[in-house]
Coordinates of N, CA and C and ligand atoms in Angstrom, one line a residue:
X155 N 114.2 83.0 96.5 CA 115.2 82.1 97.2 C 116.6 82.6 97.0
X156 N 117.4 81.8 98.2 CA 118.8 82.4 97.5 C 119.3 82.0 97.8
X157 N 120.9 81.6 97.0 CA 121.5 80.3 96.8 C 123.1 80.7 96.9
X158 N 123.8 79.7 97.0 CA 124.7 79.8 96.4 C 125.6 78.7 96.0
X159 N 124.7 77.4 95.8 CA 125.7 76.1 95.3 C 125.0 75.5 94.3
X160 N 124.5 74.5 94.6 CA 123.9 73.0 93.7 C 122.5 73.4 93.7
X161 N 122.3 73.8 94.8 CA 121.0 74.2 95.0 C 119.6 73.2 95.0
X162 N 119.8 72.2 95.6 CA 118.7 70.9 95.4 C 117.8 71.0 96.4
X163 N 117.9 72.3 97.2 CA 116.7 72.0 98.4 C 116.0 72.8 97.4
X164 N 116.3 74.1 96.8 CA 115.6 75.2 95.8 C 114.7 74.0 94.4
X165 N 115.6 73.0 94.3 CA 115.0 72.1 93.4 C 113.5 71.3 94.1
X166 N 113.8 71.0 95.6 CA 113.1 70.8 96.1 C 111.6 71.6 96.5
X167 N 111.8 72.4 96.6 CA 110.5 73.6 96.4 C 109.9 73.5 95.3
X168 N 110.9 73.9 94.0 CA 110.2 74.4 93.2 C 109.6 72.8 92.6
X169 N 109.5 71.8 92.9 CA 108.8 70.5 92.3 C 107.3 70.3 93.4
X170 N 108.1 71.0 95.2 CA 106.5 71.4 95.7 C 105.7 71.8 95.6
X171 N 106.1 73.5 94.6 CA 105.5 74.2 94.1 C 104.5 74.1 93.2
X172 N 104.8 73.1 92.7 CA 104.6 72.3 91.6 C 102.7 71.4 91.5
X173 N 102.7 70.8 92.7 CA 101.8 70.6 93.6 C 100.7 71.6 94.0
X174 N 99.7 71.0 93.1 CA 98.0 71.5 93.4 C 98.2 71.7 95.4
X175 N 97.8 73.1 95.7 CA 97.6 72.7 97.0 C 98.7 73.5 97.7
X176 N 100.0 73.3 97.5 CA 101.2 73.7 98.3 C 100.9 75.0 98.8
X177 N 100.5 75.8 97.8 CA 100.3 77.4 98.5 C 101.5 78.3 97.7
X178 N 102.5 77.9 97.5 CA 103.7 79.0 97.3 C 104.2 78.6 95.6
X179 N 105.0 79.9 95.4 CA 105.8 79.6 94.3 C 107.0 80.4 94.5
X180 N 108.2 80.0 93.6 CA 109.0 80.7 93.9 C 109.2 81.9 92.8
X181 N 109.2 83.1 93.3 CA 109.4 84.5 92.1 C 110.8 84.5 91.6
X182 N 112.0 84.2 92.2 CA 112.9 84.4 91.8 C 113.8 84.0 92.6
X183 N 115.5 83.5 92.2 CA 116.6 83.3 92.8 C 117.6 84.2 92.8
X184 N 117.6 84.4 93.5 CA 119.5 85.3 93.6 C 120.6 83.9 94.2
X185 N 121.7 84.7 93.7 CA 122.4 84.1 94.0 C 124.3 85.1 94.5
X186 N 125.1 84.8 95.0 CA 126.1 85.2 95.4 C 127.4 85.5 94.9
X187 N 127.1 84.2 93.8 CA 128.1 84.0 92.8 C 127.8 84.0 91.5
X188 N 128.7 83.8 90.5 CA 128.3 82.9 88.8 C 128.0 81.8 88.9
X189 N 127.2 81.1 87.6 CA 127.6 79.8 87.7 C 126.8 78.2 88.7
X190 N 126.2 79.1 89.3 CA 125.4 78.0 90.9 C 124.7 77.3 90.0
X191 N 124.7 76.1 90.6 CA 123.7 75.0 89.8 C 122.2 75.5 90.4
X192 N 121.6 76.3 91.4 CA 120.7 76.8 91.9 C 120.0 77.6 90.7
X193 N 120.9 78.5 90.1 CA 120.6 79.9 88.9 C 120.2 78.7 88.0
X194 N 121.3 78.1 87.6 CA 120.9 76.8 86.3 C 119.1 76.1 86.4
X195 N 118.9 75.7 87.8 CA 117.5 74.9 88.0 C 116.7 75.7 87.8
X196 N 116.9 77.4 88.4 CA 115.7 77.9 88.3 C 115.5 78.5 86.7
X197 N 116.5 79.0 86.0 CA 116.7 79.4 84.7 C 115.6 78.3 84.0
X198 N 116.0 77.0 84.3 CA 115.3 76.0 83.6 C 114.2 75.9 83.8
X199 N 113.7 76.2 85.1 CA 112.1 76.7 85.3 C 111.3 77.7 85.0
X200 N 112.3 78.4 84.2 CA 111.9 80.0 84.1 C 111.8 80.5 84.7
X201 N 112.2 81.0 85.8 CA 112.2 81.7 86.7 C 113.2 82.8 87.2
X202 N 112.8 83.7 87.2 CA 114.0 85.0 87.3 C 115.1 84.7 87.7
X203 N 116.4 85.2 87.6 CA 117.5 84.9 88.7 C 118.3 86.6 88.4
X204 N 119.2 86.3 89.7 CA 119.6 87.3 89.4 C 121.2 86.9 90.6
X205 N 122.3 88.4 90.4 CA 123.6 87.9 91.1 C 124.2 88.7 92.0
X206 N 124.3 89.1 92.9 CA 124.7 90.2 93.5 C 126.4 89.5 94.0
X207 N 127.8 89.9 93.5 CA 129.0 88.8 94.0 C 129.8 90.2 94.9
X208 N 129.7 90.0 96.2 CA 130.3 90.8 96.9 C 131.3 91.4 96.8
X209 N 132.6 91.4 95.8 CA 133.6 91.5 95.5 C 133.2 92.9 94.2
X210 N 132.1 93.2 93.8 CA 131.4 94.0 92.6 C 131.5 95.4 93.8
X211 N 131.4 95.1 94.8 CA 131.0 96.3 95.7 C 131.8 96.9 97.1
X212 N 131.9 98.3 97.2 CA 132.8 98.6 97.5 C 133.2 98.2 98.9
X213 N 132.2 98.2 99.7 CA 131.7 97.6 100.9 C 130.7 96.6 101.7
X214 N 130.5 95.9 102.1 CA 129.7 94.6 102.2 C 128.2 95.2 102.4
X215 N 128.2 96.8 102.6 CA 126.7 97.5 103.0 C 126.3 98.2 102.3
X216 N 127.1 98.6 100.4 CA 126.6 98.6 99.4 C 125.6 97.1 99.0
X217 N 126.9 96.0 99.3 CA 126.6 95.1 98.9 C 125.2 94.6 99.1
X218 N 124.9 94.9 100.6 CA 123.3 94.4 101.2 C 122.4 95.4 100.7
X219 N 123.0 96.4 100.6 CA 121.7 97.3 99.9 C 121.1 96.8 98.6
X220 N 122.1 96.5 97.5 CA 122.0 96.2 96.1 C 121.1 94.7 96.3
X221 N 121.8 93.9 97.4 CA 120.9 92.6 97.2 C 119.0 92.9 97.9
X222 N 119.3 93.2 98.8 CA 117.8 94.1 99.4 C 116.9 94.9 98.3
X223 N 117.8 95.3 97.4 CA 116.6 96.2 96.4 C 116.3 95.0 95.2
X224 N 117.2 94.4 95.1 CA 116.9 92.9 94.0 C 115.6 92.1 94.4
X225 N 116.0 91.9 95.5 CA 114.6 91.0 96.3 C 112.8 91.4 96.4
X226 N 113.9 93.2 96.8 CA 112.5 93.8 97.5 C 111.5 93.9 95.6
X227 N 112.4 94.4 94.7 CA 111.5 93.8 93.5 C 110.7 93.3 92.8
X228 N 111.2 91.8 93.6 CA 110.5 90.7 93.2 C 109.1 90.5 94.4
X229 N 108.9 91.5 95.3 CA 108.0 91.4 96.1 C 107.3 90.3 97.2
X230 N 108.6 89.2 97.6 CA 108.7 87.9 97.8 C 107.4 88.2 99.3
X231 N 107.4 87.2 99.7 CA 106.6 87.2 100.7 C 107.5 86.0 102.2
X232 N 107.8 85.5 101.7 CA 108.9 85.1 102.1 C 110.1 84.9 101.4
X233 N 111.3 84.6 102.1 CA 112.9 84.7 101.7 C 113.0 83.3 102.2
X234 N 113.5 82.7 101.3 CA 114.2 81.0 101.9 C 115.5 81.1 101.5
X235 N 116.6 81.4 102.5 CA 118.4 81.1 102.2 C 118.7 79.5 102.2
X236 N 118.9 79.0 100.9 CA 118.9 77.6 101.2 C 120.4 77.3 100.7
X237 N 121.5 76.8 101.6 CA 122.5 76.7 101.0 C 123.5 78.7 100.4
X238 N 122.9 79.2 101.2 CA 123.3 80.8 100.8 C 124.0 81.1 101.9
X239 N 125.5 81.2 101.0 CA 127.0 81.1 102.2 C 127.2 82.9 102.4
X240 N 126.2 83.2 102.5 CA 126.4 85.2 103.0 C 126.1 85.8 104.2
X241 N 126.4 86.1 105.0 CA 125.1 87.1 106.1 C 124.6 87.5 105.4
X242 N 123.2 87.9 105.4 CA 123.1 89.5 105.0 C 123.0 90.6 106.2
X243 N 122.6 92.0 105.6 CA 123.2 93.0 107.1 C 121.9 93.4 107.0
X244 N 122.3 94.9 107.9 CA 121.0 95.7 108.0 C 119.9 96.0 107.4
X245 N 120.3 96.5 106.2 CA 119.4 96.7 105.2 C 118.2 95.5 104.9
X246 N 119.2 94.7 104.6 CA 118.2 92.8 103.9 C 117.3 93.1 105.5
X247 N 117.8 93.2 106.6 CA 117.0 92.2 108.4 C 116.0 93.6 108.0
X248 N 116.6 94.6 107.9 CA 115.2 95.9 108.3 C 114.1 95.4 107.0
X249 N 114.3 95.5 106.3 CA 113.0 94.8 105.3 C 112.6 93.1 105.6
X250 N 113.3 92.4 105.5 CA 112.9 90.8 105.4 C 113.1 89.9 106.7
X251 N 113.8 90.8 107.8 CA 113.3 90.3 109.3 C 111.8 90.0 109.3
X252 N 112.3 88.4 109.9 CA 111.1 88.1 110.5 C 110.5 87.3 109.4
X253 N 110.6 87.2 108.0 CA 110.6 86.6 106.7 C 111.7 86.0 106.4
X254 N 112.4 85.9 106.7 CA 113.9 85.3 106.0 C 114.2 83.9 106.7
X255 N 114.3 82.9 105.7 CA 114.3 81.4 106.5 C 115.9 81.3 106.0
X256 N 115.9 80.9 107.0 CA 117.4 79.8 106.4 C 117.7 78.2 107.1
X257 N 118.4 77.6 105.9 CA 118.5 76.3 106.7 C 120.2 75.7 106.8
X258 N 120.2 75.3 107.7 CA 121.0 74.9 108.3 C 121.5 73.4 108.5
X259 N 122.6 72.5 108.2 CA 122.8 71.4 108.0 C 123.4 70.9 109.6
X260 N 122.9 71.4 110.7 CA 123.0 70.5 112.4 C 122.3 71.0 113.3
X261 N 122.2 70.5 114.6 CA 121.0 70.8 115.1 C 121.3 71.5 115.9
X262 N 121.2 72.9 115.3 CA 121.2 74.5 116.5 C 120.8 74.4 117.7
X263 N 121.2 75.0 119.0 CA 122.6 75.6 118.7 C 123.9 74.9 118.5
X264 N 123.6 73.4 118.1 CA 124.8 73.2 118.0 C 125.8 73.4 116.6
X265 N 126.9 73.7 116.9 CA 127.6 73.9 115.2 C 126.9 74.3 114.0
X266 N 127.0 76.1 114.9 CA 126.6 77.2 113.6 C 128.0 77.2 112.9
X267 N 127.5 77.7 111.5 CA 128.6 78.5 111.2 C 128.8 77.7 109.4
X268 N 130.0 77.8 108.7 CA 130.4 77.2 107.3 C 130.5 75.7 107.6
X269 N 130.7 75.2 108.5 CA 131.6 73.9 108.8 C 131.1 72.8 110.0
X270 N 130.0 73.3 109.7 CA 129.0 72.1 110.7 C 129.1 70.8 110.8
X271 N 129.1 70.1 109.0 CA 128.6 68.6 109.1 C 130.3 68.4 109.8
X272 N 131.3 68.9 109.1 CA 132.8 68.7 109.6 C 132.8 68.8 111.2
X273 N 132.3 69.9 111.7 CA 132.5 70.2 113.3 C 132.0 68.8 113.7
X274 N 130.9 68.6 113.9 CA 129.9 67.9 113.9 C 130.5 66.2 113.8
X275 N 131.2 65.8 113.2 CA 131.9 64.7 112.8 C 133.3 64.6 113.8
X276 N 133.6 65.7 113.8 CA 134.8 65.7 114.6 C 134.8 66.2 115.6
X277 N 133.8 66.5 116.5 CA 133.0 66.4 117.8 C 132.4 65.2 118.2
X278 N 132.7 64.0 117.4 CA 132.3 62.5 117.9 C 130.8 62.5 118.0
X279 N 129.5 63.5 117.7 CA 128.0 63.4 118.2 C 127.7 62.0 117.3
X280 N 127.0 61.2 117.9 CA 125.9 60.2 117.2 C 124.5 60.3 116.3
X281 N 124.2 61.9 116.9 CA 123.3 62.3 116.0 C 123.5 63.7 115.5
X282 N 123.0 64.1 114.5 CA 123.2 65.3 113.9 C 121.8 65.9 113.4
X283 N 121.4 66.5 112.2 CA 120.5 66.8 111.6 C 120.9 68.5 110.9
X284 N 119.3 68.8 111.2 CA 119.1 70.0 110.2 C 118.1 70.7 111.0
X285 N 118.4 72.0 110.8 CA 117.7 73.3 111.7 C 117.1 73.6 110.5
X286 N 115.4 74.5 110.6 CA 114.8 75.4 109.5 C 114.7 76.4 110.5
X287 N 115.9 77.8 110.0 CA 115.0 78.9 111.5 C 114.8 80.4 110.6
X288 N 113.9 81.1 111.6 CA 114.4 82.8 111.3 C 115.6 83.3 111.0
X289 N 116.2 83.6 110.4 CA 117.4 84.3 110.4 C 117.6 85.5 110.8
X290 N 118.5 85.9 112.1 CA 118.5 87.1 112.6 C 120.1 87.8 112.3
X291 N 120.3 88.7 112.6 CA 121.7 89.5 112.4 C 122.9 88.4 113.2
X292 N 122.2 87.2 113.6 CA 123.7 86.5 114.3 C 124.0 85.3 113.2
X293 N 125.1 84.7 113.5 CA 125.7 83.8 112.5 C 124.8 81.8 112.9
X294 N 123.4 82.0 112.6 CA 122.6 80.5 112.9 C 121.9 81.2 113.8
X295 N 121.5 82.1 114.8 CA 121.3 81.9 116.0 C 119.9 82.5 116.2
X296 N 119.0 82.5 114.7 CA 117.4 83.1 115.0 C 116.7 81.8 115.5
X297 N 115.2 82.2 115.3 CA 114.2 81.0 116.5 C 113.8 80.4 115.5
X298 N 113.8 79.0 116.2 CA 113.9 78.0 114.9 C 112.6 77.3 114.7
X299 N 112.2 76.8 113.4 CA 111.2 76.9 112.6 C 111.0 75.2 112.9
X300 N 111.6 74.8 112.8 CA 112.0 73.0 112.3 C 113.3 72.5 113.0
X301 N 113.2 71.4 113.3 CA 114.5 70.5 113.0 C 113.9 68.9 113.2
X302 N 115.3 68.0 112.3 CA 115.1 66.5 112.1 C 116.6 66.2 112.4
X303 N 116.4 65.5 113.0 CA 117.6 64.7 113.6 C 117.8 63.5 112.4
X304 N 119.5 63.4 112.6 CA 120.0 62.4 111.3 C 120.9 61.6 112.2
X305 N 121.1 60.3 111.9 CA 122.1 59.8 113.4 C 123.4 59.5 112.4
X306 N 124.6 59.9 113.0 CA 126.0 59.5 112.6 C 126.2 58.3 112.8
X307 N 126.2 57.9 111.2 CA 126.8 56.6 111.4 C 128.1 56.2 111.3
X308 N 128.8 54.5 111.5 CA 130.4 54.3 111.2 C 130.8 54.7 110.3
X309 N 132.0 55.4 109.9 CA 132.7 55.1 108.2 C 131.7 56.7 107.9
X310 N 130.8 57.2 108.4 CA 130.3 58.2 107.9 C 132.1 59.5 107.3
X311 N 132.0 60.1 106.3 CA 132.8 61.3 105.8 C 131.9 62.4 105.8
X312 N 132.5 63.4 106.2 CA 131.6 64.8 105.6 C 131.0 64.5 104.4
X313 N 131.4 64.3 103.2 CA 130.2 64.0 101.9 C 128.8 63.1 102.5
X314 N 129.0 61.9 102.9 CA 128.2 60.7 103.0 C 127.2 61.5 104.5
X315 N 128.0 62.4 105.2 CA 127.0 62.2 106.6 C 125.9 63.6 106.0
X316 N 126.8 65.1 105.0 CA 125.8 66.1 104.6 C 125.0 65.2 103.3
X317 N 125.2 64.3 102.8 CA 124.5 63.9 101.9 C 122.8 63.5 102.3
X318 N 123.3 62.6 103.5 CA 122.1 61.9 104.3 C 121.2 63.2 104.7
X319 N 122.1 64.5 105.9 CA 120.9 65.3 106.1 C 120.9 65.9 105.0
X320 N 121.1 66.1 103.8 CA 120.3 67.6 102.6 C 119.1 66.5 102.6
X321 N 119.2 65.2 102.6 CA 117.9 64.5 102.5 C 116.8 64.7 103.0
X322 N 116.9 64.6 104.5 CA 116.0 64.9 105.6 C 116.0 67.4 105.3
X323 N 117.1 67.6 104.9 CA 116.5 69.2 105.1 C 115.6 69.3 103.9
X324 N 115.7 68.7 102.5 CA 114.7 68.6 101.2 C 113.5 68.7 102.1
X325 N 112.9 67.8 102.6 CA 111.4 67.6 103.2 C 111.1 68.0 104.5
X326 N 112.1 69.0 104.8 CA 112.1 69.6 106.3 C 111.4 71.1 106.0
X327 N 112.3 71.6 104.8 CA 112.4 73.0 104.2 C 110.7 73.2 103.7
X328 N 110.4 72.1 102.5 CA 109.3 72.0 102.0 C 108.3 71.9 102.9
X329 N 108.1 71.3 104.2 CA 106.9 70.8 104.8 C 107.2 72.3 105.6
X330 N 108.4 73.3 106.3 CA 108.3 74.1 106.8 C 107.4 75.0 106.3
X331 N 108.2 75.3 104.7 CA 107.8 77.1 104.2 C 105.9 76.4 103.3
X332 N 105.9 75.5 103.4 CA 104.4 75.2 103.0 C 103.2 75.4 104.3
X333 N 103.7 74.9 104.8 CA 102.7 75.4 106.4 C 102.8 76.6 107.0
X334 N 104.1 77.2 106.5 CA 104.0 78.7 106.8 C 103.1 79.2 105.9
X335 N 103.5 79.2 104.4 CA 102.3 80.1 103.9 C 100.8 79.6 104.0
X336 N 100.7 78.1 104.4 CA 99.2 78.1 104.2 C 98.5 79.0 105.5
X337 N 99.7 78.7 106.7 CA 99.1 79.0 108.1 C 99.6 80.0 108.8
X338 N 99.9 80.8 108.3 CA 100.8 81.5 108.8 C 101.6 81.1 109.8
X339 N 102.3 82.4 110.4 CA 103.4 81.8 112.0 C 103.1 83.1 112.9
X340 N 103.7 82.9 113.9 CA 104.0 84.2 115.1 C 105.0 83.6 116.1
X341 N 106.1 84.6 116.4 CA 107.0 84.4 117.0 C 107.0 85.3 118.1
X342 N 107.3 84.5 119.5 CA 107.0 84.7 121.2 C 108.5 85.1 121.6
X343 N 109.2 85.5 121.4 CA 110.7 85.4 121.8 C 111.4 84.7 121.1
X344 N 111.9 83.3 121.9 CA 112.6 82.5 120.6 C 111.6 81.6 120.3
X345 N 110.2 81.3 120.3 CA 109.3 80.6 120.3 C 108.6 80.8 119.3
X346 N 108.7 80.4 117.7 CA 107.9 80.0 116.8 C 106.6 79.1 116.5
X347 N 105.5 79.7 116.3 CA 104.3 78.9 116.5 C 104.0 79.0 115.2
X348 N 103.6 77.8 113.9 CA 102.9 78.0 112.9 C 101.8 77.5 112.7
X349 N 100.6 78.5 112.3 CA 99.4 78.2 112.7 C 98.6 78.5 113.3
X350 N 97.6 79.0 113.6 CA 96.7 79.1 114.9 C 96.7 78.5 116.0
Ligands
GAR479 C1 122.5 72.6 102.7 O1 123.0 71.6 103.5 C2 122.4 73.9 103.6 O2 122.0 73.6 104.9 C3 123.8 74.3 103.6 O3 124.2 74.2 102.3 C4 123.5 73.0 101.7 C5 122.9 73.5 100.4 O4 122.6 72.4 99.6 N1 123.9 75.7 104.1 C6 124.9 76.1 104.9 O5 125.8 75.3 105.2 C7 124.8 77.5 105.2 N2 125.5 77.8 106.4 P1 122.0 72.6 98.1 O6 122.8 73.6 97.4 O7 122.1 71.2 97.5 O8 120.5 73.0 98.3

């Protein structure tokens, strides 16, 4: 997995994980920065971590290389970006296209980007949610895996309205990447099928 905050959806896996049955485990975290409460959870679980901070490298396509060989390491079978504020580039899409999930806090295509639940609030919508998709070389814009809708309520603030969807993405993420591995997937264009 790979992180770069609090990391409570990553918390969320790894308690799925946890669970006779689920199918998956997680090999390891990276993360973007120092310090992520993500590194902290998984550290506590034992679980590898490791940091690739863009700013260590001379160019952003050292940078993808160094994190692409970290990963490719750990031999993942899938890649879940949960809360992971990076692109990655060519290198990461040429190996883990087509494997790489990411999730997203509104409902693509609406308000890609750092500043969704904010757009999102200040776009007046009544409902919002959470995307689980492919991640491709664009900024939100691969074929999407999942989504749950969250409705905006009064008095809602960016804290209180992302607080509500990380709720709904916890059990959006988990019920996605668990039915992927039990069932596999195949992708039609932008059309995601998981399962037979
Ligand atoms: C989640 O809402 C995730 O969708 C968002 O960061 C949060 C991570 O929460 N990701 C993005 O905004 C990426 N564009 P967590 O650290 O508690 O798991």
């Amino acid at each position: 997995m790979l992180v770069s905050g609090t990391g409570s959806i990553l918390q969320a896996l790894l308690d799925a994980c946890a669970e006779p049955g689920f199918g998956a485990r997680v090999v390891a975290v990276g993360a973007d920065r120092d310090g992520t409460g993500g590194a902290a959870r998984a550290a506590a679980a034992g679980i590898p971590t490791f940091v690739r901070r863009l700013q260590d490298f001379p160019d952003r396509v050292s940078w993808d290389r160094a994190l692409t060989q970290d990963c490719v390491e750990h031999k993942p079978d899938l890649i879940v970006a949960a809360g992971f504020l990076k692109l990655v580039g060519a290198d990461f899409l040429s190996e883990f296209g087509g494997r790489l999930i990411n999730t997203h806090p509104a409902l693509l295509p609406s308000f890609p980007g750092l500043h969704s639940v904010r757009d999102a609030l200040a776009y007046g919508v009544k409902v919002t949610g959470c995307s689980v998709i492919l991640a491709d070389a664009g900024v939100d814009s691969g074929p999407i895996l999942a989504q749950h809708a969250v409705p905006v309520l009064d008095g809602d603030d960016e804290d209180s309205l992302h607080e509500r969807i990380k709720v709904a993405e916890r059990s959006v993420v988990v019920d996605t990447v668990g039915r992927m591995v039990r069932n596999g997937w195949s992708v039609q264009g932008r059309t995601v099928r998981i399962g037979s």
